[in-house]
PDB file of C-alpha atoms in Angstrom:
ATOM      1  CA  MET E 142       2.587 -29.760  -2.280  1.00  0.00           C
ATOM      2  CA  ILE E 143       4.887 -26.595  -2.345  1.00  0.00           C
ATOM      3  CA  PRO E 144       7.477 -26.492  -5.158  1.00  0.00           C
ATOM      4  CA  THR E 145      11.068 -26.492  -3.096  1.00  0.00           C
ATOM      5  CA  THR E 146      12.894 -24.564  -6.499  1.00  0.00           C
ATOM      6  CA  ASN E 147      14.137 -21.322  -6.241  1.00  0.00           C
ATOM      7  CA  ASN E 148      12.684 -19.919  -9.040  1.00  0.00           C
ATOM      8  CA  SER E 149       8.617 -21.621  -7.674  1.00  0.00           C
ATOM      9  CA  ARG E 150       9.735 -20.409  -4.345  1.00  0.00           C
ATOM     10  CA  ARG E 151      10.255 -17.153  -5.396  1.00  0.00           C
ATOM     11  CA  GLN E 152       6.942 -16.695  -7.425  1.00  0.00           C
ATOM     12  CA  PHE E 153       5.313 -18.335  -4.514  1.00  0.00           C
ATOM     13  CA  LEU E 154       6.120 -15.750  -2.068  1.00  0.00           C
ATOM     14  CA  GLY E 155       4.892 -12.542  -4.856  1.00  0.00           C
ATOM     15  CA  ALA E 156       1.221 -14.700  -4.406  1.00  0.00           C
ATOM     16  CA  LEU E 157       0.694 -14.764  -0.439  1.00  0.00           C
ATOM     17  CA  ALA E 158       1.500 -10.968  -1.205  1.00  0.00           C
ATOM     18  CA  MET E 159      -2.402 -11.604  -2.562  1.00  0.00           C
ATOM     19  CA  GLY E 160      -4.173 -13.483   0.037  1.00  0.00           C
ATOM     20  CA  ALA E 161      -1.853 -14.693   2.768  1.00  0.00           C
ATOM     21  CA  THR E 162      -2.867 -14.348   5.947  1.00  0.00           C
ATOM     22  CA  ALA E 163      -1.218 -13.017   8.948  1.00  0.00           C
ATOM     23  CA  SER E 164      -0.783 -15.828  11.207  1.00  0.00           C
ATOM     24  CA  THR E 165       0.877 -16.638   8.347  1.00  0.00           C
ATOM     25  CA  LEU E 166       3.774 -14.297   7.820  1.00  0.00           C
ATOM     26  CA  SER E 167       6.909 -15.823  10.355  1.00  0.00           C
ATOM     27  CA  VAL E 168       6.174 -19.104   7.784  1.00  0.00           C
ATOM     28  CA  LEU E 169       5.836 -18.246   4.344  1.00  0.00           C
ATOM     29  CA  THR E 170       8.152 -15.950   4.616  1.00  0.00           C
ATOM     30  CA  ASN E 171      12.119 -15.871   4.876  1.00  0.00           C
ATOM     31  CA  PRO E 172      12.929 -16.994   8.306  1.00  0.00           C
ATOM     32  CA  ILE E 173      15.012 -13.445   8.693  1.00  0.00           C
ATOM     33  CA  TYR E 174      11.980 -12.265   9.757  1.00  0.00           C
ATOM     34  CA  ALA E 175      10.687 -15.063  12.168  1.00  0.00           C
ATOM     35  CA  GLU E 176      11.177 -13.545  15.464  1.00  0.00           C
ATOM     36  CA  THR E 177       9.832  -9.959  13.699  1.00  0.00           C
ATOM     37  CA  SER E 178       6.437  -8.902  15.552  1.00  0.00           C
ATOM     38  CA  GLN E 179       5.014  -5.856  14.427  1.00  0.00           C
ATOM     39  CA  PHE E 180       2.212  -7.109  15.937  1.00  0.00           C
ATOM     40  CA  ASP E 181       1.983  -8.091  19.003  1.00  0.00           C
ATOM     41  CA  ASP E 182      -1.655  -7.319  21.527  1.00  0.00           C
ATOM     42  CA  ILE E 183      -1.339  -3.724  21.815  1.00  0.00           C
ATOM     43  CA  LYS E 184      -0.314  -3.316  18.043  1.00  0.00           C
ATOM     44  CA  ILE E 185      -2.708  -4.978  16.726  1.00  0.00           C
ATOM     45  CA  LYS E 186      -5.892  -3.313  19.563  1.00  0.00           C
ATOM     46  CA  GLU E 187      -4.399   0.191  18.716  1.00  0.00           C
ATOM     47  CA  THR E 188      -4.147  -1.410  14.953  1.00  0.00           C
ATOM     48  CA  SER E 189      -7.952  -2.458  14.861  1.00  0.00           C
ATOM     49  CA  ASP E 190      -8.213   1.476  16.713  1.00  0.00           C
ATOM     50  CA  TRP E 191      -7.459   2.680  13.827  1.00  0.00           C
ATOM     51  CA  PHE E 192     -10.216   1.534  11.484  1.00  0.00           C
ATOM     52  CA  ASP E 193     -12.663   3.727  12.966  1.00  0.00           C
ATOM     53  CA  GLN E 194     -12.579   6.868  12.110  1.00  0.00           C
ATOM     54  CA  ILE E 195     -14.011   5.651   9.429  1.00  0.00           C
ATOM     55  CA  LYS E 196     -16.683   7.888   9.789  1.00  0.00           C
ATOM     56  CA  GLY E 197     -20.028   9.424   7.312  1.00  0.00           C
ATOM     57  CA  THR E 198     -22.546   8.089   5.528  1.00  0.00           C
ATOM     58  CA  HIS E 199     -20.283   7.293   2.214  1.00  0.00           C
ATOM     59  CA  ARG E 200     -17.782   5.011   3.603  1.00  0.00           C
ATOM     60  CA  VAL E 201     -15.573   3.194   0.391  1.00  0.00           C
ATOM     61  CA  VAL E 202     -12.104   0.705   0.429  1.00  0.00           C
ATOM     62  CA  TYR E 203      -9.981   0.832  -2.300  1.00  0.00           C
ATOM     63  CA  ASP E 204      -8.064  -2.242  -3.663  1.00  0.00           C
ATOM     64  CA  GLY E 205      -5.389  -1.585  -4.695  1.00  0.00           C
ATOM     65  CA  SER E 206      -3.222  -4.355  -5.355  1.00  0.00           C
ATOM     66  CA  THR E 207      -1.933  -2.911  -8.313  1.00  0.00           C
ATOM     67  CA  PRO E 208       0.078   0.186  -9.332  1.00  0.00           C
ATOM     68  CA  HIS E 209      -2.314   0.853 -12.168  1.00  0.00           C
ATOM     69  CA  PHE E 210      -1.584   4.188 -12.855  1.00  0.00           C
ATOM     70  CA  GLY E 211      -1.993   5.737  -9.392  1.00  0.00           C
ATOM     71  CA  LEU E 212      -5.560   5.012  -9.771  1.00  0.00           C
ATOM     72  CA  PRO E 213      -5.986   3.497  -5.752  1.00  0.00           C
ATOM     73  CA  ILE E 214      -5.242   6.121  -5.470  1.00  0.00           C
ATOM     74  CA  LEU E 215      -6.759   8.941  -8.204  1.00  0.00           C
ATOM     75  CA  TRP E 216     -10.699   6.603  -7.685  1.00  0.00           C
ATOM     76  CA  ASN E 217     -10.390   7.859  -3.535  1.00  0.00           C
ATOM     77  CA  TRP E 218      -9.765  11.107  -4.851  1.00  0.00           C
ATOM     78  CA  ALA E 219     -12.910  11.103  -7.701  1.00  0.00           C
ATOM     79  CA  PHE E 220     -15.135   9.136  -4.414  1.00  0.00           C
ATOM     80  CA  TYR E 221     -15.236  12.175  -2.713  1.00  0.00           C
ATOM     81  CA  LEU E 222     -14.981  14.925  -5.915  1.00  0.00           C
ATOM     82  CA  SER E 223     -17.906  12.938  -6.866  1.00  0.00           C
ATOM     83  CA  ASN E 224     -19.660  12.951  -3.496  1.00  0.00           C
ATOM     84  CA  ASN E 225     -18.715  16.868  -3.283  1.00  0.00           C
ATOM     85  CA  GLU E 226     -20.894  17.798  -6.155  1.00  0.00           C
ATOM     86  CA  THR E 227     -23.903  16.052  -4.717  1.00  0.00           C
ATOM     87  CA  GLY E 228     -24.242  17.836  -1.706  1.00  0.00           C
ATOM     88  CA  SER E 229     -22.428  15.771   1.245  1.00  0.00           C
ATOM     89  CA  PRO E 230     -18.949  17.112   2.644  1.00  0.00           C
ATOM     90  CA  ASP E 231     -15.460  15.761   3.645  1.00  0.00           C
ATOM     91  CA  SER E 232     -16.941  14.808   7.508  1.00  0.00           C
ATOM     92  CA  ASP E 233     -19.886  12.834   5.276  1.00  0.00           C
ATOM     93  CA  ILE E 234     -17.496  10.438   3.678  1.00  0.00           C
ATOM     94  CA  THR E 235     -14.020   8.302   3.823  1.00  0.00           C
ATOM     95  CA  ALA E 236     -12.954   7.042   0.784  1.00  0.00           C
ATOM     96  CA  MET E 237      -9.727   4.141   2.740  1.00  0.00           C
ATOM     97  CA  SER E 238      -7.246   2.625  -0.464  1.00  0.00           C
ATOM     98  CA  VAL E 239      -5.828  -0.625   0.406  1.00  0.00           C
ATOM     99  CA  LEU E 240      -2.095  -0.502  -0.872  1.00  0.00           C
ATOM    100  CA  ARG E 241      -1.081  -4.230  -0.781  1.00  0.00           C
ATOM    101  CA  HIS E 242       0.486  -6.694  -3.071  1.00  0.00           C
ATOM    102  CA  ARG E 243       2.865  -4.646  -6.607  1.00  0.00           C
ATOM    103  CA  GLY E 244       0.104  -1.521  -4.912  1.00  0.00           C
ATOM    104  CA  LEU E 245       2.006  -1.696  -2.528  1.00  0.00           C
ATOM    105  CA  CYS E 246       5.038   0.640  -3.897  1.00  0.00           C
ATOM    106  CA  LEU E 247       2.331   3.611  -3.402  1.00  0.00           C
ATOM    107  CA  ALA E 248       3.147   3.855   0.618  1.00  0.00           C
ATOM    108  CA  PHE E 249       6.326   4.860   0.198  1.00  0.00           C
ATOM    109  CA  ASN E 250       7.739   8.546   0.371  1.00  0.00           C
ATOM    110  CA  ASP E 251      10.126   9.663  -2.237  1.00  0.00           C
ATOM    111  CA  ASP E 252      13.109   8.304  -0.330  1.00  0.00           C
ATOM    112  CA  ILE E 253      12.703   5.758  -1.062  1.00  0.00           C
ATOM    113  CA  TRP E 254      11.288   4.943  -3.989  1.00  0.00           C
ATOM    114  CA  LYS E 255      14.826   7.214  -5.126  1.00  0.00           C
ATOM    115  CA  LYS E 256      17.253   4.680  -2.254  1.00  0.00           C
ATOM    116  CA  TYR E 257      16.280   1.532  -3.694  1.00  0.00           C
ATOM    117  CA  GLU E 258      14.567   3.095  -8.057  1.00  0.00           C
ATOM    118  CA  LEU E 259      11.109   1.639  -6.645  1.00  0.00           C
ATOM    119  CA  GLY E 260       9.671   2.557  -9.902  1.00  0.00           C
ATOM    120  CA  ALA E 261      12.330   0.318 -11.850  1.00  0.00           C
ATOM    121  CA  PHE E 262      11.294  -2.371  -9.531  1.00  0.00           C
ATOM    122  CA  PHE E 263       7.639  -1.834  -9.439  1.00  0.00           C
ATOM    123  CA  ASP E 264       7.615  -0.469 -13.905  1.00  0.00           C
ATOM    124  CA  VAL E 265       5.318   2.698 -11.924  1.00  0.00           C
ATOM    125  CA  LYS E 266       6.284   5.781 -14.624  1.00  0.00           C
ATOM    126  CA  ASP E 267       5.360   9.079 -14.479  1.00  0.00           C
ATOM    127  CA  HIS E 268       5.288  12.597 -16.127  1.00  0.00           C
ATOM    128  CA  THR E 269       8.980  12.420 -18.037  1.00  0.00           C
ATOM    129  CA  LYS E 270       7.861   8.793 -18.961  1.00  0.00           C
ATOM    130  CA  ASP E 271      10.986   6.701 -17.388  1.00  0.00           C
ATOM    131  CA  PHE E 272      10.648   5.811 -13.599  1.00  0.00           C
ATOM    132  CA  ALA E 273      10.073   6.936 -11.420  1.00  0.00           C
ATOM    133  CA  VAL E 274      12.416   8.005  -9.059  1.00  0.00           C
ATOM    134  CA  ARG E 275       9.799   9.755  -7.237  1.00  0.00           C
ATOM    135  CA  ASN E 276       6.970   8.303  -5.637  1.00  0.00           C
ATOM    136  CA  PRO E 277       4.401  10.877  -8.122  1.00  0.00           C
ATOM    137  CA  PHE E 278       1.177   9.608  -5.940  1.00  0.00           C
ATOM    138  CA  PHE E 279       1.732  10.948  -2.854  1.00  0.00           C
ATOM    139  CA  GLU E 280       2.273  15.379  -4.672  1.00  0.00           C
ATOM    140  CA  PRO E 281       1.197  14.337  -8.203  1.00  0.00           C
ATOM    141  CA  GLU E 282       1.910  16.599 -10.791  1.00  0.00           C
ATOM    142  CA  ASP E 283       0.810  17.048 -14.786  1.00  0.00           C
ATOM    143  CA  GLY E 284       2.001  14.078 -16.725  1.00  0.00           C
ATOM    144  CA  ASP E 285       1.610  11.577 -13.483  1.00  0.00           C
ATOM    145  CA  TYR E 286      -1.355  10.722 -13.328  1.00  0.00           C
ATOM    146  CA  PRO E 287      -4.247   9.958 -16.391  1.00  0.00           C
ATOM    147  CA  ILE E 288      -5.814  13.269 -15.699  1.00  0.00           C
ATOM    148  CA  ASN E 289      -4.031  16.335 -14.499  1.00  0.00           C
ATOM    149  CA  GLY E 290      -5.569  18.231 -11.625  1.00  0.00           C
ATOM    150  CA  PRO E 291      -6.098  15.070  -8.512  1.00  0.00           C
ATOM    151  CA  GLY E 292      -5.113  15.254  -5.674  1.00  0.00           C
ATOM    152  CA  GLY E 293      -2.452  12.494  -3.951  1.00  0.00           C
ATOM    153  CA  ILE E 294      -1.710  11.208  -1.313  1.00  0.00           C
ATOM    154  CA  LYS E 295      -0.909  14.331   1.329  1.00  0.00           C
ATOM    155  CA  SER E 296      -3.694  16.539   0.192  1.00  0.00           C
ATOM    156  CA  LEU E 297      -6.378  13.018   0.190  1.00  0.00           C
ATOM    157  CA  SER E 298      -4.511  13.379   4.169  1.00  0.00           C
ATOM    158  CA  GLU E 299      -6.032  16.437   4.827  1.00  0.00           C
ATOM    159  CA  ARG E 300      -9.155  16.216   4.729  1.00  0.00           C
ATOM    160  CA  GLY E 301      -9.838  12.496   6.486  1.00  0.00           C
ATOM    161  CA  ALA E 302      -9.501  10.303   3.170  1.00  0.00           C
ATOM    162  CA  MET E 303      -7.448   6.306   4.815  1.00  0.00           C
ATOM    163  CA  PHE E 304      -4.639   4.554   3.215  1.00  0.00           C
ATOM    164  CA  CYS E 305      -2.858   1.496   4.856  1.00  0.00           C
ATOM    165  CA  ALA E 306      -0.466  -0.532   3.896  1.00  0.00           C
ATOM    166  CA  CYS E 307       0.344  -4.667   3.952  1.00  0.00           C
ATOM    167  CA  ASP E 308       3.254  -5.439   6.611  1.00  0.00           C
ATOM    168  CA  LEU E 309       2.763  -8.801   5.029  1.00  0.00           C
ATOM    169  CA  ALA E 310       4.331  -7.650   0.782  1.00  0.00           C
ATOM    170  CA  THR E 311       6.481  -5.069   3.011  1.00  0.00           C
ATOM    171  CA  LYS E 312       8.456  -8.323   3.868  1.00  0.00           C
ATOM    172  CA  VAL E 313       7.973 -10.227   0.212  1.00  0.00           C
ATOM    173  CA  TYR E 314       9.058  -6.702  -1.541  1.00  0.00           C
ATOM    174  CA  SER E 315      11.897  -6.708   0.317  1.00  0.00           C
ATOM    175  CA  ASN E 316      12.412  -9.245   0.765  1.00  0.00           C
ATOM    176  CA  LYS E 317      12.596  -9.902  -3.278  1.00  0.00           C
ATOM    177  CA  LEU E 318      15.176  -6.797  -3.438  1.00  0.00           C
ATOM    178  CA  ALA E 319      17.433  -6.651  -1.551  1.00  0.00           C
ATOM    179  CA  GLU E 320      17.741 -10.196  -2.907  1.00  0.00           C
ATOM    180  CA  LYS E 321      18.325  -8.595  -6.114  1.00  0.00           C
ATOM    181  CA  MET E 322      20.683  -5.967  -4.701  1.00  0.00           C
ATOM    182  CA  GLY E 323      22.607  -7.924  -2.263  1.00  0.00           C
ATOM    183  CA  LEU E 324      21.437  -6.156   1.106  1.00  0.00           C
ATOM    184  CA  ASP E 325      20.553  -7.467   4.065  1.00  0.00           C
ATOM    185  CA  PRO E 326      16.428  -8.058   3.643  1.00  0.00           C
ATOM    186  CA  GLY E 327      15.821  -7.665   7.623  1.00  0.00           C
ATOM    187  CA  GLU E 328      17.748  -3.566   7.673  1.00  0.00           C
ATOM    188  CA  VAL E 329      16.037  -3.092   4.158  1.00  0.00           C
ATOM    189  CA  TYR E 330      13.101  -4.147   5.440  1.00  0.00           C
ATOM    190  CA  GLN E 331      13.276  -2.313   8.705  1.00  0.00           C
ATOM    191  CA  ASP E 332      13.660   0.933   6.230  1.00  0.00           C
ATOM    192  CA  TRP E 333      10.812   0.874   3.843  1.00  0.00           C
ATOM    193  CA  VAL E 334       8.724   0.600   7.516  1.00  0.00           C
ATOM    194  CA  ASN E 335      10.796   3.156   8.481  1.00  0.00           C
ATOM    195  CA  GLY E 336      10.106   4.767   5.237  1.00  0.00           C
ATOM    196  CA  LEU E 337       5.745   4.507   5.326  1.00  0.00           C
ATOM    197  CA  ILE E 338       4.446   8.016   4.346  1.00  0.00           C
ATOM    198  CA  LYS E 339       3.147  10.154   7.222  1.00  0.00           C
ATOM    199  CA  ASN E 340      -0.648   8.495   7.545  1.00  0.00           C
ATOM    200  CA  VAL E 341      -0.247   5.472   5.690  1.00  0.00           C
ATOM    201  CA  LYS E 342      -1.034   2.930   8.578  1.00  0.00           C
ATOM    202  CA  LEU E 343       1.333  -0.638   8.506  1.00  0.00           C
ATOM    203  CA  VAL E 344      -1.137  -3.408   8.877  1.00  0.00           C
ATOM    204  CA  PRO E 345      -0.729  -6.586   9.012  1.00  0.00           C
ATOM    205  CA  SER E 346      -1.315  -7.573   5.236  1.00  0.00           C
ATOM    206  CA  GLY E 347      -3.813  -6.207   2.548  1.00  0.00           C
ATOM    207  CA  VAL E 348      -6.782  -8.870   2.534  1.00  0.00           C
ATOM    208  CA  TRP E 349      -7.092  -8.183   6.593  1.00  0.00           C
ATOM    209  CA  ALA E 350      -7.649  -4.855   6.068  1.00  0.00           C
ATOM    210  CA  LEU E 351     -10.219  -4.918   3.294  1.00  0.00           C
ATOM    211  CA  GLU E 352     -12.198  -7.503   5.312  1.00  0.00           C
ATOM    212  CA  ARG E 353     -12.392  -4.242   8.950  1.00  0.00           C
ATOM    213  CA  ALA E 354     -12.575  -1.876   6.316  1.00  0.00           C
ATOM    214  CA  GLN E 355     -16.145  -3.327   4.967  1.00  0.00           C
ATOM    215  CA  ALA E 356     -16.629  -4.959   8.995  1.00  0.00           C
ATOM    216  CA  HIS E 357     -16.594  -1.022   9.249  1.00  0.00           C
ATOM    217  CA  ASN E 358     -19.483  -1.038   7.009  1.00  0.00           C
ATOM    218  CA  CYS E 359     -17.441   0.503   3.639  1.00  0.00           C
ATOM    219  CA  ALA E 360     -18.954  -0.564  -0.337  1.00  0.00           C
ATOM    220  CA  TYR E 361     -15.460  -2.615  -1.801  1.00  0.00           C
ATOM    221  CA  ILE E 362     -14.011  -1.354  -5.214  1.00  0.00           C
ATOM    222  CA  PHE E 363     -11.446  -3.225  -6.733  1.00  0.00           C
ATOM    223  CA  ALA E 364      -8.492  -0.599  -8.350  1.00  0.00           C
ATOM    224  CA  GLY E 365      -6.418  -3.497  -8.778  1.00  0.00           C
ATOM    225  CA  GLU E 366      -5.723  -4.462 -13.159  1.00  0.00           C
TER     226      GLU E 366
END
């Protein structure tokens, strides 16, 4: 039986961001989301069609379940770099990063990071050595990554890299932060959805996206910790 204490419920919901299916979203999260449907039949088809952009001989999907010093983005860059160095152009490469669980925070723009203090909430520090108030891995500065020089989400998207964000985790973590800040969870959730970085695709869940990417012949690499 699922524990019913508030603390146990929060722990349970946090764990769900790792592995629940899209069909359980409204049951497993705050009841305020019961009528929320980001994914009707049309939206599901549109999201599925997005995976058809995967191209080339060399294909990989990174499982970004934690921020991990930006490695879900850094390894995406490394895949392009190493394939370029071995003779493959960007047109023959697809690297996808699935941002789920606590790695979800990498999917949001600077305004969301600042407004909701995501650096402190997700324990992410940048080159200042303090909690980030901007997304350090969108346009990284020296010191944001463990090494200097790699590109971020912006430049990688321009090269054809693909990024998606877990809707289930968005519901879970926006709810938790809304509770902490005394805000309306539905409004915070919608604000987060609207605050996704351009070209980051919202998907029903991260695990859903990982399966779809592998069905499109992407090799799987875990980029969490």
